[in-house]
Coordinates of C-alpha atoms and ligand atoms in Angstrom, one line a residue:
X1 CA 38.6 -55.6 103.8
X2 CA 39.4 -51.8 102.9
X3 CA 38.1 -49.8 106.1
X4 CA 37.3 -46.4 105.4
X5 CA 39.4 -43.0 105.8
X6 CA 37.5 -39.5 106.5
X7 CA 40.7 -37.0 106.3
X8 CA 40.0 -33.2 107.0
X9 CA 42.3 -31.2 105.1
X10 CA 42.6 -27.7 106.6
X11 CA 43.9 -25.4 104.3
X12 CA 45.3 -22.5 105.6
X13 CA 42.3 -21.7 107.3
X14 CA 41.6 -20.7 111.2
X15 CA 43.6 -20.0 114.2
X16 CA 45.0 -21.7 117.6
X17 CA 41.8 -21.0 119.3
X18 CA 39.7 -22.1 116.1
X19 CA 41.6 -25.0 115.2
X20 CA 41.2 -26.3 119.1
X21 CA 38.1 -25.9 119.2
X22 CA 37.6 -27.5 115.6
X23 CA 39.5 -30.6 117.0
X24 CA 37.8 -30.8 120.5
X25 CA 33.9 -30.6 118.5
X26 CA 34.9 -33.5 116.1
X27 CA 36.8 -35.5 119.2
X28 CA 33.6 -35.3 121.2
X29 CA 31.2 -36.2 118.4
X30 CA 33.0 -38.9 116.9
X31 CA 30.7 -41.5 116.0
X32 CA 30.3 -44.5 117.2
X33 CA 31.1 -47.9 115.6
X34 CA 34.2 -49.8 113.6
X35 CA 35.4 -49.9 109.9
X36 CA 36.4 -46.3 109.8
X37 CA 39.2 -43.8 110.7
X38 CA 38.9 -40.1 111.3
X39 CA 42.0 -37.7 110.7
X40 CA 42.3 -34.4 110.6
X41 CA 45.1 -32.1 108.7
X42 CA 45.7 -28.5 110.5
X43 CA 48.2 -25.7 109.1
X44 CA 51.7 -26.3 110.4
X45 CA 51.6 -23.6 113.4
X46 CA 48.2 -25.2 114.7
X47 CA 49.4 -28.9 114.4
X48 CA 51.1 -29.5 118.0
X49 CA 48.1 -27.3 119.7
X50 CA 45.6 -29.9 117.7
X51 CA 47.5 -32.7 118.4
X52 CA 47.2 -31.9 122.4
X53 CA 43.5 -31.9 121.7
X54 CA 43.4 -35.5 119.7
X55 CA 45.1 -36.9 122.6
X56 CA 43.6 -40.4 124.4
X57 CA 41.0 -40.0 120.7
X58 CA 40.7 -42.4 118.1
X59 CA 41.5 -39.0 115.9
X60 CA 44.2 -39.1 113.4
X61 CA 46.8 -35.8 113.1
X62 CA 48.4 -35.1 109.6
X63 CA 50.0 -32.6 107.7
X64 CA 49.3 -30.6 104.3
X65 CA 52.5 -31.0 102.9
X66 CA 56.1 -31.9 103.9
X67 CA 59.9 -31.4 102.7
X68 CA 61.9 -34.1 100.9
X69 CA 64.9 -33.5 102.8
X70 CA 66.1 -34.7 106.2
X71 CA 67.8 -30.9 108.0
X72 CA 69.5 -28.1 107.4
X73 CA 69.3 -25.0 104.7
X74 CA 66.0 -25.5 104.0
X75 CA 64.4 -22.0 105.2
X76 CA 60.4 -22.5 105.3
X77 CA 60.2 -26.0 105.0
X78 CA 59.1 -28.8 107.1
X79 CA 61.1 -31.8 107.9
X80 CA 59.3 -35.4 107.7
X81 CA 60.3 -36.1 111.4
X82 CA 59.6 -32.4 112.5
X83 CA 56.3 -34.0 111.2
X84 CA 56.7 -36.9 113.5
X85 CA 57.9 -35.2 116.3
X86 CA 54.4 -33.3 116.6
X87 CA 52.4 -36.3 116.2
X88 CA 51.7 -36.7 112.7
X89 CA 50.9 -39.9 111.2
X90 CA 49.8 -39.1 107.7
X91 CA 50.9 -36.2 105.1
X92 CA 49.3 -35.7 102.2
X93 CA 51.5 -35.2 99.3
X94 CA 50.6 -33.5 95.6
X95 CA 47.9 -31.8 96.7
X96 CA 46.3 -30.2 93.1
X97 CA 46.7 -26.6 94.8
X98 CA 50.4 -27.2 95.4
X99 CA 51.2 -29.0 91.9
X100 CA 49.0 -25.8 90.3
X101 CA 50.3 -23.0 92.5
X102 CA 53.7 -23.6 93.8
X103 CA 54.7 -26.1 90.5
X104 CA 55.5 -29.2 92.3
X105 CA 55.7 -32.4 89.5
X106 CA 55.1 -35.1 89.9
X107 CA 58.8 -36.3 90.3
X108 CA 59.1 -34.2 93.7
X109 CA 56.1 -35.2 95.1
X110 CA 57.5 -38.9 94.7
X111 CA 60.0 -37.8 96.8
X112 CA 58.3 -36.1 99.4
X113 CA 56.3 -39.3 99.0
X114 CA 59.2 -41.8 100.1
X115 CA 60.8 -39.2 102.4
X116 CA 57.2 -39.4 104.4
X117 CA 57.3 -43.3 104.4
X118 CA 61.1 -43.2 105.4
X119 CA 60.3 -41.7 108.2
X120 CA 57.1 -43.7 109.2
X121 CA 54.4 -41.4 108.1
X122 CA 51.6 -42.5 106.1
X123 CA 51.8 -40.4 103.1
X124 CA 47.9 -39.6 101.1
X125 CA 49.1 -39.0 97.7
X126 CA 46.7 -36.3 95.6
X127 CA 46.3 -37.4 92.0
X128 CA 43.2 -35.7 89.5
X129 CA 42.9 -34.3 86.4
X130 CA 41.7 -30.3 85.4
X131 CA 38.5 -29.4 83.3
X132 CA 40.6 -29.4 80.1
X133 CA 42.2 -32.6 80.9
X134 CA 38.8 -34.3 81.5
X135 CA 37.2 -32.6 78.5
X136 CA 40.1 -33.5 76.0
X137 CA 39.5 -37.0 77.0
X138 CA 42.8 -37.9 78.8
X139 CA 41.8 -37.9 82.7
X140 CA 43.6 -41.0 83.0
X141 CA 47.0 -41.2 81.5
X142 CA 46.9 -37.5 83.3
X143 CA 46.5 -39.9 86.0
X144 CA 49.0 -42.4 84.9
X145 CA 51.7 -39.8 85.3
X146 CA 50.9 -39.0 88.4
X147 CA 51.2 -42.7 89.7
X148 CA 54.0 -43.6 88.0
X149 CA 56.3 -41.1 89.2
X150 CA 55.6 -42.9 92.5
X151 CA 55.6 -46.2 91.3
X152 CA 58.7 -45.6 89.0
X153 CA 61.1 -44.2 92.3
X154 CA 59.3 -46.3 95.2
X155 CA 57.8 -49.1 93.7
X156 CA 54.1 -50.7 94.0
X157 CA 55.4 -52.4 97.6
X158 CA 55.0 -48.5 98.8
X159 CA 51.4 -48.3 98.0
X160 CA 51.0 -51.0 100.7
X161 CA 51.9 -48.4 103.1
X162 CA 50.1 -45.3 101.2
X163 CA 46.5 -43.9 100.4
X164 CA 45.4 -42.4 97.1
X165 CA 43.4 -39.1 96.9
X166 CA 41.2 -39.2 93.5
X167 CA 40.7 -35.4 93.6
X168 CA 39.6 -34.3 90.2
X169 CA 40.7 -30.3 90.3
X170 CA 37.2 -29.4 88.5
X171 CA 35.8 -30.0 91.6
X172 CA 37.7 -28.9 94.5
X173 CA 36.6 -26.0 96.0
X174 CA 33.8 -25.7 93.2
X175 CA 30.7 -26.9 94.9
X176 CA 31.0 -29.5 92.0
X177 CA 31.6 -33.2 93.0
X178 CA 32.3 -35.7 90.5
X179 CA 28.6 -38.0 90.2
X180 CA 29.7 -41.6 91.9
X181 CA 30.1 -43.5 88.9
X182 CA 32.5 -40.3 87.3
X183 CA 34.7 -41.1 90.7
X184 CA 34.2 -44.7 91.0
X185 CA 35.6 -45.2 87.1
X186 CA 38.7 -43.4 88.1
X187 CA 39.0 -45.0 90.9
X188 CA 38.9 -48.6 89.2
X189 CA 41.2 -46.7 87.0
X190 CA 43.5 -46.7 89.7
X191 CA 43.2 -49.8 91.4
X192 CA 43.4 -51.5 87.9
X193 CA 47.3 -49.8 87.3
X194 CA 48.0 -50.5 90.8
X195 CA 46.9 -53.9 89.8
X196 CA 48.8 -54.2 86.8
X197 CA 52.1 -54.5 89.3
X198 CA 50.1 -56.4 92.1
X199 CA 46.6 -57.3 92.5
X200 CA 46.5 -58.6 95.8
X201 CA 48.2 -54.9 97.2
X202 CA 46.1 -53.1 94.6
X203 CA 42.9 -54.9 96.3
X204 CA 44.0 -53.3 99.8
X205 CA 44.5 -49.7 98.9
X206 CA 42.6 -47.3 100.2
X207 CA 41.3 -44.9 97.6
X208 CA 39.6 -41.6 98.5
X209 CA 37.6 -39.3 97.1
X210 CA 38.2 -35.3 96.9
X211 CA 36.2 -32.5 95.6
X212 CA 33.1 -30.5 97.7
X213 CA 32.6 -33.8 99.2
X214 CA 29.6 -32.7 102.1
X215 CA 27.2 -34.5 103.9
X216 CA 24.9 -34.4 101.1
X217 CA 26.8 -35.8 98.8
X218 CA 28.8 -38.6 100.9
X219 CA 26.8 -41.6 101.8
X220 CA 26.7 -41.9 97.5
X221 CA 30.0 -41.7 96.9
X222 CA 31.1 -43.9 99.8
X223 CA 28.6 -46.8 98.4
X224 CA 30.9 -47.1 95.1
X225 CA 33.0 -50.6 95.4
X226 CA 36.0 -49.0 94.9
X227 CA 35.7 -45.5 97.0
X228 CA 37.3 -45.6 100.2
X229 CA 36.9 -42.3 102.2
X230 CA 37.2 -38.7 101.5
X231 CA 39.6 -36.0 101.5
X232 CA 37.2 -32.9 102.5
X233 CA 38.6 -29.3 102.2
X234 CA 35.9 -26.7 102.7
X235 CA 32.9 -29.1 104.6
X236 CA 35.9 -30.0 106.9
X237 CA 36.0 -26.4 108.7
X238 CA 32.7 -27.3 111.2
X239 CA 32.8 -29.8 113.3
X240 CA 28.5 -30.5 113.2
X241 CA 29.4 -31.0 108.7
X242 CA 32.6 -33.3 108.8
X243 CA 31.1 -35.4 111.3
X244 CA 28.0 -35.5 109.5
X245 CA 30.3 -37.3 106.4
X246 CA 32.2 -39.3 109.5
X247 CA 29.0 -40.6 110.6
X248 CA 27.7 -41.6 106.7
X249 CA 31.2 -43.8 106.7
X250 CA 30.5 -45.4 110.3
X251 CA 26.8 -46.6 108.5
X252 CA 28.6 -47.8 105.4
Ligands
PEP301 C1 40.6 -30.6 99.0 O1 41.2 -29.5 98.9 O2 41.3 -31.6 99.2 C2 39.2 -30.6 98.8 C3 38.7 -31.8 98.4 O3 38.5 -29.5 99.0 P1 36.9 -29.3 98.9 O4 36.3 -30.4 99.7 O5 36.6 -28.0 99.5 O6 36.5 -29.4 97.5

């Protein structure tokens, strides 16, 4: 039985004293009940301050993004067990704006992918297709790509220590989710290639959905067989709206 994962992913939004106070609102409101995780994903600088706050909670700490290498001449970047060091259990990797903005492929974000796992982080590996992908009719090999170059350098074992972030880039930041049955076919999309290699790992994979997920929208999407959480950008940023989708994924 898939539990469910409500990540917060930060952006490079706030500041110490906003991101503490971010953390303590959502630590202090967490809902009540089982079958669910909460984490939360700060900007580098405000990640050992936020982790002091999600101390003694049942509040997750991950990162945004993470270097594939171990040390050294690597000016700017952050090491997976710098990552570690400060608490972090999960990273998420691929992330649309970083594969769109800063040209990751998909080959590197496979290795920043096993670097994470090699050094006992859980990594959340972003995969989604543009407008013009979806329009043209090839959201899913775009898709395809994207796993394989994971699947290709780590192997489907991996994914039995990973989660998957269905984050269709028409809708991030947008205001336009994907209707449940748009997400929950990509999302049997994924489980079925996953499944191709290994169904019993592919049935305990924790999919999530991304894209101007919000309170309104979440209790729908959650109720889709194969969605299993959310990655939430901007409804992330108050504590009263996260929790809101926290507390539609304790109810589920
Ligand atoms: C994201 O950036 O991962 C995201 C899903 O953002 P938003 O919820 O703002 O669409």
């Amino acid at each position: 039985m898939r539990e469910f994962l409500i990540a917060g992913n930060w952006k490079m939004n706030g500041s110490i004293a906003a991101s503490e106070e971010l953390a303590a609102g959502i630590v202090a409101g967490m809902p009540e009940g089982g079958g669910f995780r909460v984490l939360v994903c700060p900007p580098f600088p405000y990640l050992a301050a936020v982790s002091r706050q999600l101390e003694g909670s049942a509040v997750a700490l991950g990162a945004q993004n993470v270097s594939a290498h171990k040390a050294g001449a690597h000016t700017g970047e952050t090491s997976p067990s710098m990552l570690k060091d400060v608490g972090c259990e999960f990273v998420i990797v691929g992330h649309s704006e970083r594969r769109a903005m800063y040209g990751e492929t998909s080959v590197q974000v496979a290795t920043k992918f096993q670097a994470a796992q090699a050094n006992g982080l859980t990594p959340i590996l972003c995969v989604g297709e543009t407008l013009q992908e979806r329009e043209a009719g090839t959201t899913e090999s775009v898709i395809n790509e994207q796993l394989d170059a994971v699947l290709d350098a780590a192997g489907v074992v991996a994914f039995a220590a990973a989660v998957i972030a269905y984050e269709p880039v028409w809708a991030i930041g947008t205001g336009k989710t994907a209707t449940p049955d748009q997400a929950q076919d990509v999302h049997r999309h994924i489980r079925a290639r996953l499944a191709e290699e290994d169904s019993a790992l592919a049935e305990s994979v924790q999919i999530l959905y991304g894209g101007s997920m919000k309170s309104e929208n979440a209790s729908g999407l959650l109720a889709m067989p194969d969605i299993d959480g959310g990655l939430i950008g901007g409804a992330s940023l108050q504590a009263s709206d996260f929790l809101a989708i926290a507390g539609a994924a304790a109810q589920g």
